[in-house]
Coordinates of C-alpha atoms in Angstrom, one line a residue:
Chain A
M117 CA 0.0 0.0 0.0
K118 CA 1.4 3.3 -1.1
Y119 CA -0.7 5.3 1.3
R120 CA -1.6 5.2 5.0
K121 CA -5.1 3.8 5.6
V122 CA -7.6 6.6 6.3
A123 CA -11.0 6.1 8.1
V124 CA -14.0 8.2 8.6
V125 CA -14.7 8.1 12.3
G126 CA -17.5 10.7 12.8
A127 CA -20.1 12.7 10.9
G128 CA -22.6 15.4 11.6
M129 CA -24.9 17.7 9.6
T130 CA -27.4 20.5 10.0
Q131 CA -30.9 20.4 8.6
F132 CA -31.0 21.7 5.1
V133 CA -33.5 24.5 4.8
R134 CA -34.6 27.1 2.2
R135 CA -33.3 29.9 4.4
A136 CA -31.5 29.6 7.7
K137 CA -31.2 32.3 10.2
E138 CA -27.7 31.2 11.1
T139 CA -24.8 32.8 9.3
P140 CA -22.4 30.6 7.3
P141 CA -19.9 30.2 10.2
E142 CA -22.8 29.4 12.5
L143 CA -24.0 26.7 10.2
A144 CA -20.5 25.3 9.9
F145 CA -20.2 25.3 13.7
K146 CA -23.4 23.3 14.2
A147 CA -22.3 20.6 11.8
V148 CA -18.7 20.5 13.2
R149 CA -20.0 20.3 16.8
A150 CA -22.3 17.4 15.8
A151 CA -19.5 15.6 14.0
L152 CA -17.1 16.0 17.0
D153 CA -19.7 14.9 19.4
S154 CA -20.5 11.8 17.3
C155 CA -17.1 10.4 18.0
D156 CA -16.3 12.1 21.3
L157 CA -13.5 14.3 20.0
T158 CA -12.8 17.9 20.8
F159 CA -11.4 20.9 19.0
A160 CA -7.9 20.1 20.5
D161 CA -7.9 16.6 18.8
I162 CA -8.1 18.0 15.3
D163 CA -4.7 18.4 13.6
A164 CA -5.9 20.2 10.4
V165 CA -9.0 21.4 8.7
C166 CA -10.2 21.1 5.1
L167 CA -13.1 23.3 4.1
G168 CA -15.3 23.3 1.1
T169 CA -17.7 26.1 0.0
A170 CA -18.8 27.1 -3.4
P171 CA -18.6 30.5 -5.1
D172 CA -17.9 33.5 -3.0
S173 CA -20.7 35.2 -4.9
F174 CA -23.3 33.4 -2.9
D175 CA -22.2 35.2 0.3
G176 CA -20.9 38.4 -1.4
I177 CA -17.8 37.9 0.7
H178 CA -14.3 37.6 -0.8
M179 CA -12.1 34.9 0.8
N180 CA -15.0 32.9 2.1
G181 CA -12.6 30.4 3.6
E182 CA -11.3 32.9 6.1
Y183 CA -14.8 34.1 6.8
L184 CA -15.9 30.6 7.7
S185 CA -12.8 29.7 9.6
N186 CA -14.1 30.2 13.2
G187 CA -17.1 28.1 12.6
A188 CA -15.0 25.5 10.9
A189 CA -12.8 25.0 14.0
A190 CA -9.8 26.2 12.0
F191 CA -8.3 28.7 14.6
R192 CA -4.5 28.3 14.7
K193 CA -4.6 25.1 12.6
P194 CA -3.4 24.2 9.2
Y195 CA -6.4 25.1 7.1
M196 CA -7.2 25.1 3.5
R197 CA -10.3 25.8 1.4
S198 CA -11.0 24.0 -1.8
Y199 CA -13.5 24.8 -4.5
V200 CA -14.4 22.9 -7.6
G201 CA -17.9 24.1 -8.0
G202 CA -20.6 21.5 -7.3
G203 CA -17.8 18.9 -7.1
T204 CA -16.5 20.5 -3.9
G205 CA -18.5 18.4 -1.5
V206 CA -16.8 15.2 -2.6
F207 CA -13.5 16.9 -3.4
V208 CA -13.0 18.2 0.1
P209 CA -13.0 14.8 1.8
I210 CA -10.5 13.7 -0.9
Q211 CA -8.3 16.6 0.1
G212 CA -8.8 15.5 3.7
W213 CA -7.9 12.0 2.7
Y214 CA -4.5 13.0 1.2
H215 CA -3.8 15.1 4.3
V216 CA -3.9 11.9 6.3
A217 CA -2.8 9.3 3.8
S218 CA 0.4 11.2 3.2
G219 CA 1.3 10.9 6.8
L220 CA 1.2 14.7 7.4
F221 CA -1.7 14.6 9.8
D222 CA -3.4 12.0 12.0
T223 CA -6.8 13.6 12.5
V224 CA -8.4 15.9 10.0
L225 CA -11.8 17.7 10.1
V226 CA -13.6 18.1 6.8
V227 CA -16.3 20.7 6.6
A228 CA -18.6 21.8 3.8
E229 CA -20.9 24.7 4.1
E230 CA -23.2 26.6 1.8
K231 CA -25.7 29.5 2.3
M232 CA -27.4 30.2 -0.9
S233 CA -30.3 32.3 0.4
S234 CA -28.5 35.6 0.9
Y235 CA -28.2 36.3 -2.8
Y236 CA -31.1 38.4 -4.2
P237 CA -33.5 37.8 -5.8
H238 CA -32.5 34.2 -6.5
A239 CA -29.2 32.3 -6.0
Q240 CA -29.4 31.2 -9.7
A241 CA -28.0 34.6 -10.7
A242 CA -24.9 34.0 -8.6
F243 CA -24.0 31.3 -11.2
L244 CA -24.1 33.6 -14.2
T245 CA -20.4 34.4 -14.0
I246 CA -19.6 30.8 -14.9
F247 CA -20.5 31.6 -18.5
D248 CA -17.8 33.1 -20.8
H249 CA -18.0 36.8 -20.4
T250 CA -17.4 37.6 -24.1
I251 CA -19.0 34.9 -26.2
E252 CA -21.8 33.6 -23.9
R253 CA -23.0 36.2 -21.4
P254 CA -24.1 38.7 -24.1
L255 CA -26.7 36.0 -25.0
K256 CA -28.2 36.5 -21.5
P257 CA -28.0 32.9 -20.5
N258 CA -29.4 31.5 -17.3
L259 CA -28.0 28.5 -15.4
L260 CA -30.9 26.3 -16.4
W261 CA -29.9 26.5 -20.0
I262 CA -26.9 24.2 -19.7
F263 CA -28.8 21.6 -17.7
A264 CA -31.7 21.7 -20.1
L265 CA -29.4 21.4 -23.1
E266 CA -27.5 18.5 -21.6
M267 CA -30.7 16.8 -20.4
N268 CA -32.3 17.1 -23.9
R269 CA -29.1 15.7 -25.6
Y270 CA -29.0 12.8 -23.1
M271 CA -32.7 11.9 -23.4
T272 CA -32.7 12.2 -27.2
T273 CA -29.4 10.2 -27.7
Y274 CA -30.8 7.3 -25.8
G275 CA -34.6 7.7 -26.4
I276 CA -35.5 8.1 -22.7
S277 CA -38.8 9.7 -21.9
K278 CA -39.6 12.5 -19.5
A279 CA -41.9 10.1 -17.6
D280 CA -39.0 7.7 -17.1
V281 CA -36.6 10.4 -15.9
A282 CA -39.2 11.6 -13.4
R283 CA -38.9 8.2 -11.6
V284 CA -35.5 9.4 -10.3
S285 CA -37.0 12.5 -8.7
V286 CA -39.9 10.5 -7.3
L287 CA -37.6 7.9 -5.7
H288 CA -35.1 10.4 -4.2
K289 CA -37.8 12.7 -2.8
R290 CA -39.6 9.7 -1.3
N291 CA -36.4 8.5 0.2
A292 CA -35.8 11.9 1.7
A293 CA -39.0 11.7 3.6
D294 CA -37.1 9.5 6.0
H295 CA -34.2 12.0 6.5
P296 CA -34.5 14.2 9.5
C297 CA -32.5 17.0 7.8
A298 CA -34.4 16.9 4.5
L299 CA -36.0 20.0 2.9
L300 CA -38.1 18.4 0.2
G301 CA -38.9 14.9 1.4
D302 CA -42.3 13.7 0.2
P303 CA -43.5 10.1 0.7
H304 CA -46.5 10.6 -1.6
I305 CA -45.0 12.3 -4.7
T306 CA -45.8 10.7 -8.1
V307 CA -44.5 10.8 -11.6
E308 CA -47.6 12.8 -12.5
D309 CA -46.6 15.5 -10.0
V310 CA -43.2 15.8 -11.7
L311 CA -44.7 15.9 -15.2
Q312 CA -47.3 18.5 -14.2
S313 CA -44.9 20.8 -12.4
E314 CA -44.0 24.2 -14.0
T315 CA -41.8 24.0 -17.1
L316 CA -38.7 26.2 -16.5
A317 CA -36.5 25.4 -19.4
W318 CA -37.8 22.4 -21.3
P319 CA -37.1 19.6 -20.7
V320 CA -36.4 20.8 -17.2
Q321 CA -39.5 21.2 -15.0
R322 CA -39.6 22.4 -11.4
L323 CA -39.7 19.0 -9.8
D324 CA -36.8 17.8 -11.9
V325 CA -34.6 20.2 -10.0
S326 CA -33.1 20.2 -6.5
P327 CA -34.0 23.1 -4.2
V328 CA -31.8 26.1 -3.3
S329 CA -30.8 25.5 0.3
D330 CA -28.7 26.4 3.3
G331 CA -26.8 23.9 5.3
A332 CA -23.5 22.4 6.5
V333 CA -22.0 18.9 6.9
A334 CA -18.8 17.8 8.7
I335 CA -16.9 14.5 8.8
I336 CA -13.8 13.5 10.7
L337 CA -11.0 11.5 9.2
A338 CA -8.3 9.6 11.1
A339 CA -5.2 7.6 10.4
E340 CA -5.6 3.9 11.1
H341 CA -3.9 3.8 14.5
V342 CA -5.9 6.8 15.7
A343 CA -9.2 5.5 14.2
R344 CA -9.0 2.3 16.1
R345 CA -8.7 4.2 19.4
I346 CA -11.7 6.4 18.5
T347 CA -14.2 3.8 17.2
D348 CA -14.7 0.1 16.8
K349 CA -16.6 0.8 13.6
P350 CA -14.2 2.8 11.3
V351 CA -15.4 3.2 7.7
W352 CA -12.4 3.2 5.4
I353 CA -11.7 5.4 2.4
E354 CA -10.9 2.8 -0.1
G355 CA -10.5 4.9 -3.2
V356 CA -10.6 8.4 -4.5
G357 CA -10.6 9.9 -7.9
W358 CA -11.1 13.3 -9.6
C359 CA -10.8 14.6 -13.1
L360 CA -11.5 17.8 -15.1
D361 CA -12.8 17.7 -18.7
T362 CA -12.7 20.5 -21.2
A363 CA -13.9 23.9 -20.1
Y364 CA -15.3 24.4 -23.7
W365 CA -18.6 22.8 -22.7
T366 CA -20.1 23.2 -26.1
N367 CA -17.4 21.0 -27.5
R368 CA -18.0 18.1 -25.1
D369 CA -20.2 15.0 -25.6
L370 CA -23.1 16.1 -23.5
A371 CA -24.7 12.6 -23.5
Y372 CA -21.9 11.0 -21.5
P373 CA -19.8 12.3 -18.6
R374 CA -16.3 11.2 -19.5
Y375 CA -14.9 13.1 -16.6
V376 CA -16.9 10.9 -14.2
E377 CA -15.6 7.8 -15.9
V378 CA -12.0 8.9 -15.5
A379 CA -12.5 9.8 -11.9
A380 CA -14.4 6.6 -11.1
K381 CA -11.7 4.4 -12.8
M382 CA -9.0 6.1 -10.7
A383 CA -11.0 5.4 -7.5
Y384 CA -11.9 1.8 -8.6
E385 CA -8.3 1.0 -9.3
M386 CA -7.2 2.4 -5.9
A387 CA -9.9 0.3 -4.2
G388 CA -9.0 -2.8 -6.2
I389 CA -12.5 -3.0 -7.6
K390 CA -12.8 -4.9 -10.9
E391 CA -16.6 -5.3 -11.2
P392 CA -18.2 -2.1 -9.8
R393 CA -21.7 -3.4 -10.4
K394 CA -21.1 -6.4 -8.1
E395 CA -18.8 -4.8 -5.6
I396 CA -20.6 -1.5 -4.9
H397 CA -23.6 -2.0 -2.6
I398 CA -24.8 1.6 -2.3
A399 CA -24.4 4.5 -4.8
E400 CA -24.9 8.2 -4.0
P401 CA -24.4 9.8 -7.5
Y402 CA -24.8 13.5 -7.7
D403 CA -28.4 14.4 -8.5
P404 CA -29.0 18.2 -8.7
F405 CA -31.3 17.3 -11.6
D406 CA -33.0 13.9 -12.0
Y407 CA -31.3 13.1 -15.3
K408 CA -27.9 13.8 -13.7
A409 CA -28.3 10.8 -11.5
L410 CA -28.7 8.6 -14.6
H411 CA -25.9 10.4 -16.4
H412 CA -23.5 9.9 -13.5
L413 CA -24.5 6.2 -12.8
E414 CA -23.3 5.6 -16.4
G415 CA -20.1 7.5 -15.9
L416 CA -19.5 5.5 -12.7
Q417 CA -19.8 2.3 -14.8
L418 CA -22.8 1.2 -12.7
A419 CA -25.0 1.0 -15.8
E420 CA -24.5 0.8 -19.6
R421 CA -24.7 4.0 -21.5
G422 CA -28.4 5.1 -21.8
R423 CA -29.5 2.2 -19.5
A424 CA -29.2 3.6 -15.9
I425 CA -33.0 4.3 -16.0
E426 CA -33.5 0.5 -15.9
L427 CA -32.2 0.5 -12.3
Y428 CA -35.2 2.7 -11.4
L429 CA -37.7 0.9 -13.6
N430 CA -36.9 -2.6 -12.2
G431 CA -36.6 -1.5 -8.6
D432 CA -32.9 -2.1 -8.2
A433 CA -32.5 1.6 -7.2
E434 CA -34.8 1.3 -4.2
R435 CA -33.4 0.9 -0.7
T436 CA -34.4 -2.8 -0.7
G437 CA -33.1 -3.3 -4.3
N438 CA -29.9 -4.7 -5.7
L439 CA -28.2 -1.4 -6.0
P440 CA -29.8 1.2 -3.7
I441 CA -29.3 4.7 -5.2
C442 CA -29.4 7.8 -3.1
P443 CA -30.9 6.2 0.0
S444 CA -30.3 9.6 1.7
G445 CA -32.8 11.2 -0.6
G446 CA -30.1 13.0 -2.5
L447 CA -29.9 16.6 -3.5
L448 CA -33.4 16.3 -5.1
G449 CA -34.9 15.4 -1.7
V450 CA -32.6 16.4 1.1
G451 CA -31.6 19.7 -0.6
N452 CA -28.7 21.2 -2.5
P453 CA -26.6 23.6 -0.5
I454 CA -23.8 23.0 -3.1
A455 CA -20.7 21.9 -1.2
A456 CA -22.6 20.6 1.8
A457 CA -24.8 18.5 -0.5
G458 CA -21.8 16.5 -1.8
L459 CA -20.4 15.9 1.7
M460 CA -23.9 14.9 2.8
K461 CA -23.6 11.9 0.4
V462 CA -20.3 10.9 2.0
A463 CA -21.8 11.2 5.5
E464 CA -24.7 9.1 4.3
L465 CA -22.4 6.3 3.2
F466 CA -20.7 6.5 6.6
W467 CA -24.0 6.1 8.4
Q468 CA -25.2 3.4 6.1
L469 CA -22.1 1.3 6.3
R470 CA -22.2 1.5 10.1
G471 CA -25.8 0.5 10.3
E472 CA -26.7 3.9 11.8
A473 CA -29.0 5.3 9.1
G474 CA -32.2 4.8 11.0
Q475 CA -35.3 4.9 8.9
R476 CA -33.1 5.1 5.8
Q477 CA -31.0 2.1 6.6
V478 CA -30.3 -0.1 3.5
P479 CA -30.9 -3.8 4.6
G480 CA -28.4 -6.6 4.2
N481 CA -25.3 -5.2 5.9
P482 CA -23.9 -3.2 3.0
Q483 CA -20.1 -3.3 2.8
R484 CA -19.1 -0.7 0.3
G485 CA -20.5 2.5 -1.2
I486 CA -19.6 5.2 -3.7
A487 CA -20.3 8.9 -3.6
Q488 CA -19.8 11.3 -6.5
A489 CA -20.2 14.9 -7.2
W490 CA -19.9 17.1 -10.3
G491 CA -19.4 20.7 -10.9
D492 CA -17.4 23.7 -12.2
L493 CA -18.7 24.4 -15.7
M494 CA -20.2 20.9 -15.8
Q495 CA -16.8 19.2 -16.2
V496 CA -15.3 18.2 -12.9
G497 CA -16.0 14.7 -11.6
T498 CA -15.1 13.8 -8.0
V499 CA -15.5 10.2 -6.6
I500 CA -14.9 8.6 -3.3
I501 CA -15.4 4.9 -2.2
L502 CA -16.0 4.0 1.4
G503 CA -16.0 0.5 2.8
R504 CA -16.2 -1.3 6.1
Chain B
M169 CA -28.9 4.9 15.4
S170 CA -25.8 5.9 17.3
A171 CA -26.4 7.2 20.8
K172 CA -25.7 10.7 19.8
N173 CA -27.9 12.6 17.3
P174 CA -25.7 13.7 14.4
Y175 CA -28.4 16.0 13.1
A176 CA -28.4 19.6 14.2
N177 CA -31.5 21.8 14.0
V178 CA -31.3 25.3 12.5
V179 CA -33.7 28.2 12.6
S180 CA -35.7 28.2 9.4
L181 CA -36.8 31.6 8.0
S182 CA -39.4 32.5 5.4
E183 CA -39.5 35.3 2.9
E184 CA -42.2 37.0 5.0
D185 CA -39.8 37.2 7.9
F186 CA -37.9 39.6 5.7
S187 CA -40.7 41.4 4.0
A188 CA -42.5 42.0 7.3
A189 CA -39.2 42.9 9.0
R190 CA -39.6 40.2 11.6
V191 CA -35.8 39.6 11.5
L192 CA -33.0 42.1 11.3
F193 CA -31.0 42.1 8.1
R194 CA -28.9 44.3 5.9
H195 CA -29.5 44.6 2.1
D196 CA -26.8 46.0 -0.2
K197 CA -25.3 45.7 -3.6
L198 CA -21.9 44.9 -4.7
I199 CA -20.2 47.1 -7.3
A200 CA -18.7 44.9 -10.0
N201 CA -17.8 46.6 -13.3
Y202 CA -15.3 45.1 -15.7
A203 CA -13.9 45.6 -19.2
W204 CA -12.8 42.2 -20.4
D205 CA -10.0 42.1 -23.0
S206 CA -10.9 39.7 -25.8
G207 CA -7.5 38.1 -25.9
I208 CA -5.7 36.8 -29.0
A209 CA -8.0 34.0 -30.2
I210 CA -11.4 35.5 -29.2
G211 CA -10.1 38.8 -30.6
Y212 CA -9.8 37.1 -34.0
F213 CA -13.2 35.4 -33.5
L214 CA -14.9 38.8 -32.7
A215 CA -13.2 40.5 -35.7
G216 CA -14.5 37.6 -37.8
L217 CA -18.0 38.1 -36.6
K218 CA -17.9 41.8 -37.4
A219 CA -16.9 40.7 -41.0
G220 CA -19.7 38.2 -41.1
Q221 CA -17.6 35.1 -40.6
I222 CA -17.3 32.4 -38.0
L223 CA -13.6 31.5 -37.3
G224 CA -12.2 28.4 -35.7
S225 CA -8.7 27.3 -34.9
Y226 CA -6.8 24.3 -36.4
C227 CA -4.3 22.0 -34.8
A228 CA -2.0 20.5 -37.4
K229 CA -0.9 17.7 -35.0
C230 CA -4.4 16.6 -34.0
R231 CA -6.0 17.6 -37.2
K232 CA -8.8 19.1 -35.3
T233 CA -10.7 22.3 -36.0
V234 CA -12.3 23.8 -32.9
V235 CA -14.7 26.6 -32.3
P236 CA -14.6 28.9 -30.5
P237 CA -11.0 29.4 -31.4
R238 CA -8.1 29.2 -28.9
I239 CA -4.4 29.6 -29.0
V240 CA -3.6 26.2 -27.5
C241 CA -4.8 22.7 -28.4
E242 CA -6.2 21.0 -25.3
W243 CA -5.4 17.6 -26.7
C244 CA -1.7 18.0 -27.4
F245 CA -0.9 21.3 -25.7
R246 CA 0.8 22.6 -28.9
P247 CA 0.1 26.2 -30.0
M248 CA -2.8 26.6 -32.4
Q249 CA -1.6 29.3 -34.8
R250 CA -4.0 28.9 -37.7
F251 CA -7.4 30.6 -37.6
V252 CA -9.7 29.2 -40.2
K253 CA -12.9 30.4 -41.7
L254 CA -15.9 28.1 -41.0
S255 CA -19.3 28.1 -42.6
D256 CA -22.1 30.1 -40.9
S257 CA -24.4 27.1 -41.0
G258 CA -24.5 24.1 -38.7
T259 CA -26.6 21.4 -37.0
V260 CA -28.5 21.6 -33.7
N261 CA -26.7 19.4 -31.2
T262 CA -29.2 20.2 -28.5
F263 CA -31.7 22.8 -27.5
S264 CA -34.0 24.0 -24.8
I265 CA -37.2 26.0 -24.7
C266 CA -36.8 28.4 -21.8
Y267 CA -39.6 30.1 -20.1
V268 CA -37.7 31.9 -17.3
T269 CA -35.1 34.7 -17.0
W270 CA -31.9 34.6 -15.1
D271 CA -33.7 35.7 -11.9
V272 CA -36.5 33.1 -12.5
R273 CA -39.2 35.5 -13.7
R274 CA -41.6 34.1 -16.3
I275 CA -41.4 35.1 -19.9
S276 CA -44.3 34.7 -22.3
E277 CA -42.3 34.2 -25.5
P278 CA -39.9 31.4 -24.8
E279 CA -36.3 31.6 -25.8
I280 CA -34.6 28.7 -27.6
P281 CA -31.0 28.4 -26.6
A282 CA -29.1 25.7 -28.5
V283 CA -25.6 24.2 -29.0
I284 CA -25.0 24.5 -32.7
E285 CA -22.3 22.3 -34.3
I286 CA -20.7 24.6 -36.9
D287 CA -20.0 23.3 -40.4
G288 CA -16.3 23.1 -41.1
A289 CA -15.4 22.4 -37.5
S290 CA -14.5 18.9 -36.3
E291 CA -17.4 16.8 -35.2
G292 CA -19.0 17.8 -31.9
N293 CA -17.6 21.3 -31.9
G294 CA -20.4 23.7 -31.2
I295 CA -21.1 27.1 -29.9
L296 CA -23.9 28.4 -27.7
H297 CA -26.5 30.6 -29.4
K298 CA -30.2 30.9 -29.9
L299 CA -32.7 29.8 -32.5
G300 CA -35.3 32.1 -34.0
E301 CA -38.0 32.4 -36.7
I302 CA -39.4 29.0 -35.7
D303 CA -42.2 27.5 -33.7
P304 CA -40.5 25.9 -30.7
Q305 CA -42.5 22.7 -31.2
E306 CA -40.8 22.3 -34.6
V307 CA -37.2 22.4 -33.3
H308 CA -35.4 19.1 -33.2
I309 CA -31.9 17.8 -32.6
G310 CA -30.2 17.3 -35.9
M311 CA -32.0 20.3 -37.5
R312 CA -29.9 22.2 -40.1
V313 CA -29.6 25.9 -39.3
Q314 CA -28.0 29.0 -40.7
A315 CA -26.8 32.2 -38.9
V316 CA -29.0 35.3 -39.3
W317 CA -26.6 38.3 -39.1
K318 CA -27.1 41.9 -38.2
P319 CA -26.7 44.3 -41.1
P320 CA -22.9 44.9 -41.6
E321 CA -23.1 48.5 -40.4
E322 CA -24.6 47.4 -37.1
R323 CA -22.1 44.8 -36.3
C324 CA -19.6 45.6 -33.5
G325 CA -17.5 42.5 -33.1
S326 CA -19.8 40.6 -30.6
I327 CA -21.4 37.2 -30.5
T328 CA -24.7 39.1 -30.9
D329 CA -23.6 40.2 -34.4
I330 CA -25.4 36.9 -35.1
L331 CA -29.0 37.6 -34.1
Y332 CA -29.9 33.9 -34.0
F333 CA -29.8 30.8 -36.2
R334 CA -32.8 29.9 -38.3
K335 CA -33.9 26.6 -39.9
V336 CA -32.7 26.1 -43.5

């Protein structure tokens, strides 16, 4: 083994809400406190802190990492903020992993926070600067365009119907009804509800999209010798991967996320996984839009191209199915405070693999799970594999 | 469940809490004005648009023609020194029918943003633009389209020198 073994030993999160009264550092503090308490550690036990938060424009504060530092337990500690757009939530635990795997630190706190509600009139506008200032922004784009364009290309390439894609939203929002932190859990939602929701940018309708949210998540990583003192149920980070595709998004194959494939293959190789579909027991693909879960499952090699929808149609994706997908409820159901949403998926794997997921628990003693996020201008893939 | 609850409650606010001033808050704007230089490659591209042409760049090593043009080939990291004239026609790679603005206000006449693969560029090389002069219901992936330009005297070297693309 080239690296030291790294375990997740604790996790905590805040509720995800449309608008929290708490400031960003206050949200971070609540998640960190819950994570520390979950494994009986204190501020003094943390050697270094990795923080993830998405664009500074949400908060209107330059150097958001510094702004968040007190709530992130970073005072007088080695501290670093990373930002890869929506991919941040899964990248920041990767960053934490190499802090520990390298031998540099024994115990690292990983925090992801997002407060999207401060931006007026709608957080969507904070994303407009991702478009090229000279050749795209004069066309007055909005963020929904790129998702709608990609969704249409994906659906048309493989002949997938809107009604089928809606199954993803329905399953995730139903799953979220069992999550105590969820913003949009709904045990009774139907495909009809999704299909009859307001059309924003066809083929994207309101219930195809995850909600703007505020929230924070924290996990604690430890080197093997420390982890075994902290808990008798460490959850190991078995593989990590990340990759950036071209920034010229209109030159990319929008029907298939190559960047996820490359990131996933890096993680599978590290984890020694040869047959992902047999060896992965839970998947938390990134699902800011319902079609994205399908897109990403294919990039993760958990389904053939254009066939991820079959997992939803045949029941495999349900908690009791062969490959439970987003048992947390995902971004579509729990909420999408950008960086925090990705780390929520990693925390979910931690709870699932320890048998601590309560109402959401996947039966059958799952041994290994994968979480993935995606972001920047739709071209970064970040992947992490956790196992018992 | 573990003995300790890992889920922390927060105080959830509604829009009315702000509009009715039930909470204290501060509202302000950021000032953010910029003049973005077009750079080398996009400088050529914009000059081309002013002249009624769409330019790409060509990599002799990879034999790829890309649009929008750039000075470095991403695939081999060699400089791209040749800017080549492409056609102003192309094929709809994908499109959307958009009913909301950037701040999520409804619009009655939907916009039709599209990725258009430009004729003369390598396969899959498209640009973002809009479609016009068409019933949204008639638009389909694979549809052949042509640029509709502003009159030459109104062109200023901008992506909006192309008004939109229309069906051919």
